[in-house]
Amino acid sequence: EAQVTQNPRYLITVTGKKLTVTCSQNMNHEYMSWYRQDPGLGLRQIYYSMNVEVTDKGDVPEGYKVSRKEKRNFPLILESPSPNQTSLYFCASLGTGTATNEKLFFGSGTQLSVL
Amino acid sequence: RKEVEQDPGPFNVPEGATVAFNCTYSNSASQSFFWYRQDCRKEPKLLMSVYSSGNEDGRFTAQLNRASQYISLLIRDSKLSDSATYLCVVKGGGTSYGKLTFGQGTILTVHP
């Protein structure tokens, strides 16, 4: 089954304690990205990657790191989490065969709370 | 001006009504356009891509107007199950190639 697997589903942590949210896709997609969703602000792109070893900043990259060492995985790293990073996070990959069949596949989301 | 703007609503309509959402975008080089549906705090799911010629899928019709830089979604014969948040998504071009920007979402509630 084609899917994006994101873990953990829920995470509570304390300020300053490094954490990683994992994301993996089994569709051989080149494009992957991370979003955070906050009330009234919609989904905002944190980072995206158009291929292995290629990453670019989205709209809200501050406080986050990503890596793309292999095509299937795109982890999101918070080196020193702060309370303003409490949010709902989504990972997604994009099928880009042609413009007519582009489709974002989303993971189930990670609800992060930083105390 | 925001890159992608939607009327957040909420839209409250009776079953059977026709409702339309608009979404404007600022980057004229934008390449691809989509409408996604999101149920409460779940992952967004593709409703339909938006093509230059306009496209229809059952009760849903999407239109793209490149000259005016907006996309629209029309829902006919609304069902209770259509209640959700509708997100427009724009894939950038030019210097923003590959960047995906979401509108803030339009909340739709269909009531009996």
PDB file of N, CA, C and O in Angstrom, chain B residues 54-88:
ATOM      1  N   GLY B  54     -10.240  23.805 -16.610  1.00  0.00           N
ATOM      2  CA  GLY B  54     -11.306  23.511 -15.657  1.00  0.00           C
ATOM      3  C   GLY B  54     -11.594  22.022 -15.654  1.00  0.00           C
ATOM      4  O   GLY B  54     -11.405  21.335 -16.664  1.00  0.00           O
ATOM      5  N   ASN B  55     -12.013  21.515 -14.544  1.00  0.00           N
ATOM      6  CA  ASN B  55     -12.304  20.083 -14.480  1.00  0.00           C
ATOM      7  C   ASN B  55     -13.395  19.803 -13.455  1.00  0.00           C
ATOM      8  O   ASN B  55     -13.610  20.580 -12.523  1.00  0.00           O
ATOM      9  N   GLU B  56     -14.058  18.690 -13.684  1.00  0.00           N
ATOM     10  CA  GLU B  56     -15.223  18.322 -12.880  1.00  0.00           C
ATOM     11  C   GLU B  56     -15.069  16.894 -12.413  1.00  0.00           C
ATOM     12  O   GLU B  56     -14.575  16.024 -13.140  1.00  0.00           O
ATOM     13  N   ASP B  57     -15.497  16.666 -11.182  1.00  0.00           N
ATOM     14  CA  ASP B  57     -15.483  15.309 -10.640  1.00  0.00           C
ATOM     15  C   ASP B  57     -16.758  15.141  -9.828  1.00  0.00           C
ATOM     16  O   ASP B  57     -16.831  15.566  -8.674  1.00  0.00           O
ATOM     17  N   GLY B  58     -17.765  14.583 -10.467  1.00  0.00           N
ATOM     18  CA  GLY B  58     -19.042  14.423  -9.777  1.00  0.00           C
ATOM     19  C   GLY B  58     -19.655  15.768  -9.427  1.00  0.00           C
ATOM     20  O   GLY B  58     -19.876  16.608 -10.301  1.00  0.00           O
ATOM     21  N   ARG B  59     -19.863  16.008  -8.154  1.00  0.00           N
ATOM     22  CA  ARG B  59     -20.493  17.257  -7.704  1.00  0.00           C
ATOM     23  C   ARG B  59     -19.493  18.411  -7.573  1.00  0.00           C
ATOM     24  O   ARG B  59     -19.883  19.515  -7.222  1.00  0.00           O
ATOM     25  N   PHE B  60     -18.245  18.145  -7.822  1.00  0.00           N
ATOM     26  CA  PHE B  60     -17.187  19.132  -7.612  1.00  0.00           C
ATOM     27  C   PHE B  60     -16.653  19.639  -8.952  1.00  0.00           C
ATOM     28  O   PHE B  60     -16.360  18.851  -9.842  1.00  0.00           O
ATOM     29  N   THR B  61     -16.518  20.961  -9.047  1.00  0.00           N
ATOM     30  CA  THR B  61     -15.939  21.575 -10.237  1.00  0.00           C
ATOM     31  C   THR B  61     -14.861  22.554  -9.817  1.00  0.00           C
ATOM     32  O   THR B  61     -15.090  23.389  -8.934  1.00  0.00           O
ATOM     33  N   ALA B  62     -13.698  22.433 -10.451  1.00  0.00           N
ATOM     34  CA  ALA B  62     -12.593  23.341 -10.149  1.00  0.00           C
ATOM     35  C   ALA B  62     -12.274  24.170 -11.387  1.00  0.00           C
ATOM     36  O   ALA B  62     -12.359  23.687 -12.511  1.00  0.00           O
ATOM     37  N   GLN B  63     -11.938  25.427 -11.152  1.00  0.00           N
ATOM     38  CA  GLN B  63     -11.585  26.333 -12.249  1.00  0.00           C
ATOM     39  C   GLN B  63     -10.294  27.056 -11.907  1.00  0.00           C
ATOM     40  O   GLN B  63     -10.011  27.321 -10.740  1.00  0.00           O
ATOM     41  N   LEU B  64      -9.534  27.372 -12.945  1.00  0.00           N
ATOM     42  CA  LEU B  64      -8.306  28.152 -12.792  1.00  0.00           C
ATOM     43  C   LEU B  64      -8.395  29.366 -13.702  1.00  0.00           C
ATOM     44  O   LEU B  64      -8.717  29.226 -14.878  1.00  0.00           O
ATOM     45  N   ASN B  65      -8.117  30.520 -13.165  1.00  0.00           N
ATOM     46  CA  ASN B  65      -8.056  31.746 -13.953  1.00  0.00           C
ATOM     47  C   ASN B  65      -6.662  32.337 -13.781  1.00  0.00           C
ATOM     48  O   ASN B  65      -6.375  33.011 -12.793  1.00  0.00           O
ATOM     49  N   ARG B  66      -5.796  32.057 -14.728  1.00  0.00           N
ATOM     50  CA  ARG B  66      -4.401  32.505 -14.614  1.00  0.00           C
ATOM     51  C   ARG B  66      -4.286  34.034 -14.746  1.00  0.00           C
ATOM     52  O   ARG B  66      -3.449  34.649 -14.105  1.00  0.00           O
ATOM     53  N   ALA B  67      -5.117  34.611 -15.573  1.00  0.00           N
ATOM     54  CA  ALA B  67      -5.031  36.064 -15.779  1.00  0.00           C
ATOM     55  C   ALA B  67      -5.305  36.817 -14.480  1.00  0.00           C
ATOM     56  O   ALA B  67      -4.641  37.792 -14.146  1.00  0.00           O
ATOM     57  N   SER B  68      -6.291  36.333 -13.740  1.00  0.00           N
ATOM     58  CA  SER B  68      -6.659  36.983 -12.476  1.00  0.00           C
ATOM     59  C   SER B  68      -6.035  36.311 -11.274  1.00  0.00           C
ATOM     60  O   SER B  68      -6.234  36.750 -10.138  1.00  0.00           O
ATOM     61  N   GLN B  69      -5.328  35.243 -11.499  1.00  0.00           N
ATOM     62  CA  GLN B  69      -4.600  34.523 -10.470  1.00  0.00           C
ATOM     63  C   GLN B  69      -5.510  34.039  -9.345  1.00  0.00           C
ATOM     64  O   GLN B  69      -5.296  34.373  -8.163  1.00  0.00           O
ATOM     65  N   TYR B  70      -6.526  33.298  -9.738  1.00  0.00           N
ATOM     66  CA  TYR B  70      -7.330  32.675  -8.696  1.00  0.00           C
ATOM     67  C   TYR B  70      -7.806  31.306  -9.172  1.00  0.00           C
ATOM     68  O   TYR B  70      -7.875  31.022 -10.370  1.00  0.00           O
ATOM     69  N   ILE B  71      -8.113  30.463  -8.185  1.00  0.00           N
ATOM     70  CA  ILE B  71      -8.743  29.183  -8.462  1.00  0.00           C
ATOM     71  C   ILE B  71     -10.027  29.118  -7.664  1.00  0.00           C
ATOM     72  O   ILE B  71     -10.195  29.825  -6.663  1.00  0.00           O
ATOM     73  N   SER B  72     -10.939  28.304  -8.131  1.00  0.00           N
ATOM     74  CA  SER B  72     -12.226  28.202  -7.455  1.00  0.00           C
ATOM     75  C   SER B  72     -12.648  26.746  -7.344  1.00  0.00           C
ATOM     76  O   SER B  72     -12.188  25.882  -8.092  1.00  0.00           O
ATOM     77  N   LEU B  73     -13.500  26.498  -6.380  1.00  0.00           N
ATOM     78  CA  LEU B  73     -14.083  25.172  -6.178  1.00  0.00           C
ATOM     79  C   LEU B  73     -15.581  25.350  -5.996  1.00  0.00           C
ATOM     80  O   LEU B  73     -16.014  26.137  -5.143  1.00  0.00           O
ATOM     81  N   LEU B  74     -16.357  24.635  -6.780  1.00  0.00           N
ATOM     82  CA  LEU B  74     -17.810  24.678  -6.683  1.00  0.00           C
ATOM     83  C   LEU B  74     -18.301  23.310  -6.234  1.00  0.00           C
ATOM     84  O   LEU B  74     -17.915  22.286  -6.815  1.00  0.00           O
ATOM     85  N   ILE B  75     -19.114  23.301  -5.201  1.00  0.00           N
ATOM     86  CA  ILE B  75     -19.717  22.055  -4.727  1.00  0.00           C
ATOM     87  C   ILE B  75     -21.224  22.152  -4.934  1.00  0.00           C
ATOM     88  O   ILE B  75     -21.868  23.062  -4.390  1.00  0.00           O
ATOM     89  N   ARG B  76     -21.756  21.246  -5.710  1.00  0.00           N
ATOM     90  CA  ARG B  76     -23.208  21.217  -5.951  1.00  0.00           C
ATOM     91  C   ARG B  76     -23.859  20.167  -5.064  1.00  0.00           C
ATOM     92  O   ARG B  76     -23.216  19.191  -4.648  1.00  0.00           O
ATOM     93  N   ASP B  77     -25.145  20.372  -4.781  1.00  0.00           N
ATOM     94  CA  ASP B  77     -25.923  19.383  -4.031  1.00  0.00           C
ATOM     95  C   ASP B  77     -25.158  18.936  -2.772  1.00  0.00           C
ATOM     96  O   ASP B  77     -24.864  17.751  -2.567  1.00  0.00           O
ATOM     97  N   SER B  78     -24.837  19.885  -1.914  1.00  0.00           N
ATOM     98  CA  SER B  78     -24.025  19.617  -0.732  1.00  0.00           C
ATOM     99  C   SER B  78     -24.604  18.504   0.131  1.00  0.00           C
ATOM    100  O   SER B  78     -25.827  18.405   0.317  1.00  0.00           O
ATOM    101  N   LYS B  79     -23.697  17.676   0.651  1.00  0.00           N
ATOM    102  CA  LYS B  79     -24.058  16.590   1.564  1.00  0.00           C
ATOM    103  C   LYS B  79     -23.502  16.902   2.951  1.00  0.00           C
ATOM    104  O   LYS B  79     -22.528  17.654   3.087  1.00  0.00           O
ATOM    105  N   LEU B  80     -24.102  16.277   3.948  1.00  0.00           N
ATOM    106  CA  LEU B  80     -23.588  16.445   5.309  1.00  0.00           C
ATOM    107  C   LEU B  80     -22.113  16.059   5.379  1.00  0.00           C
ATOM    108  O   LEU B  80     -21.317  16.675   6.091  1.00  0.00           O
ATOM    109  N   SER B  81     -21.751  15.041   4.623  1.00  0.00           N
ATOM    110  CA  SER B  81     -20.378  14.538   4.643  1.00  0.00           C
ATOM    111  C   SER B  81     -19.376  15.482   3.978  1.00  0.00           C
ATOM    112  O   SER B  81     -18.163  15.250   4.049  1.00  0.00           O
ATOM    113  N   ASP B  82     -19.874  16.538   3.336  1.00  0.00           N
ATOM    114  CA  ASP B  82     -18.960  17.531   2.751  1.00  0.00           C
ATOM    115  C   ASP B  82     -18.416  18.485   3.808  1.00  0.00           C
ATOM    116  O   ASP B  82     -17.509  19.277   3.527  1.00  0.00           O
ATOM    117  N   SER B  83     -18.951  18.444   5.010  1.00  0.00           N
ATOM    118  CA  SER B  83     -18.478  19.320   6.080  1.00  0.00           C
ATOM    119  C   SER B  83     -17.010  19.020   6.367  1.00  0.00           C
ATOM    120  O   SER B  83     -16.645  17.893   6.698  1.00  0.00           O
ATOM    121  N   ALA B  84     -16.178  20.033   6.216  1.00  0.00           N
ATOM    122  CA  ALA B  84     -14.725  19.861   6.366  1.00  0.00           C
ATOM    123  C   ALA B  84     -14.080  21.219   6.140  1.00  0.00           C
ATOM    124  O   ALA B  84     -14.754  22.222   5.892  1.00  0.00           O
ATOM    125  N   THR B  85     -12.762  21.242   6.220  1.00  0.00           N
ATOM    126  CA  THR B  85     -11.999  22.417   5.825  1.00  0.00           C
ATOM    127  C   THR B  85     -11.405  22.163   4.453  1.00  0.00           C
ATOM    128  O   THR B  85     -10.837  21.099   4.211  1.00  0.00           O
ATOM    129  N   TYR B  86     -11.555  23.130   3.551  1.00  0.00           N
ATOM    130  CA  TYR B  86     -11.070  22.992   2.176  1.00  0.00           C
ATOM    131  C   TYR B  86      -9.851  23.897   2.001  1.00  0.00           C
ATOM    132  O   TYR B  86      -9.899  25.098   2.271  1.00  0.00           O
ATOM    133  N   LEU B  87      -8.778  23.284   1.545  1.00  0.00           N
ATOM    134  CA  LEU B  87      -7.496  23.963   1.432  1.00  0.00           C
ATOM    135  C   LEU B  87      -7.112  24.095  -0.035  1.00  0.00           C
ATOM    136  O   LEU B  87      -7.121  23.097  -0.763  1.00  0.00           O
ATOM    137  N   CYS B  88      -6.755  25.299  -0.454  1.00  0.00           N
ATOM    138  CA  CYS B  88      -6.175  25.400  -1.784  1.00  0.00           C
ATOM    139  C   CYS B  88      -4.660  25.371  -1.645  1.00  0.00           C
ATOM    140  O   CYS B  88      -4.104  25.849  -0.651  1.00  0.00           O
TER     141      CYS B  88
END
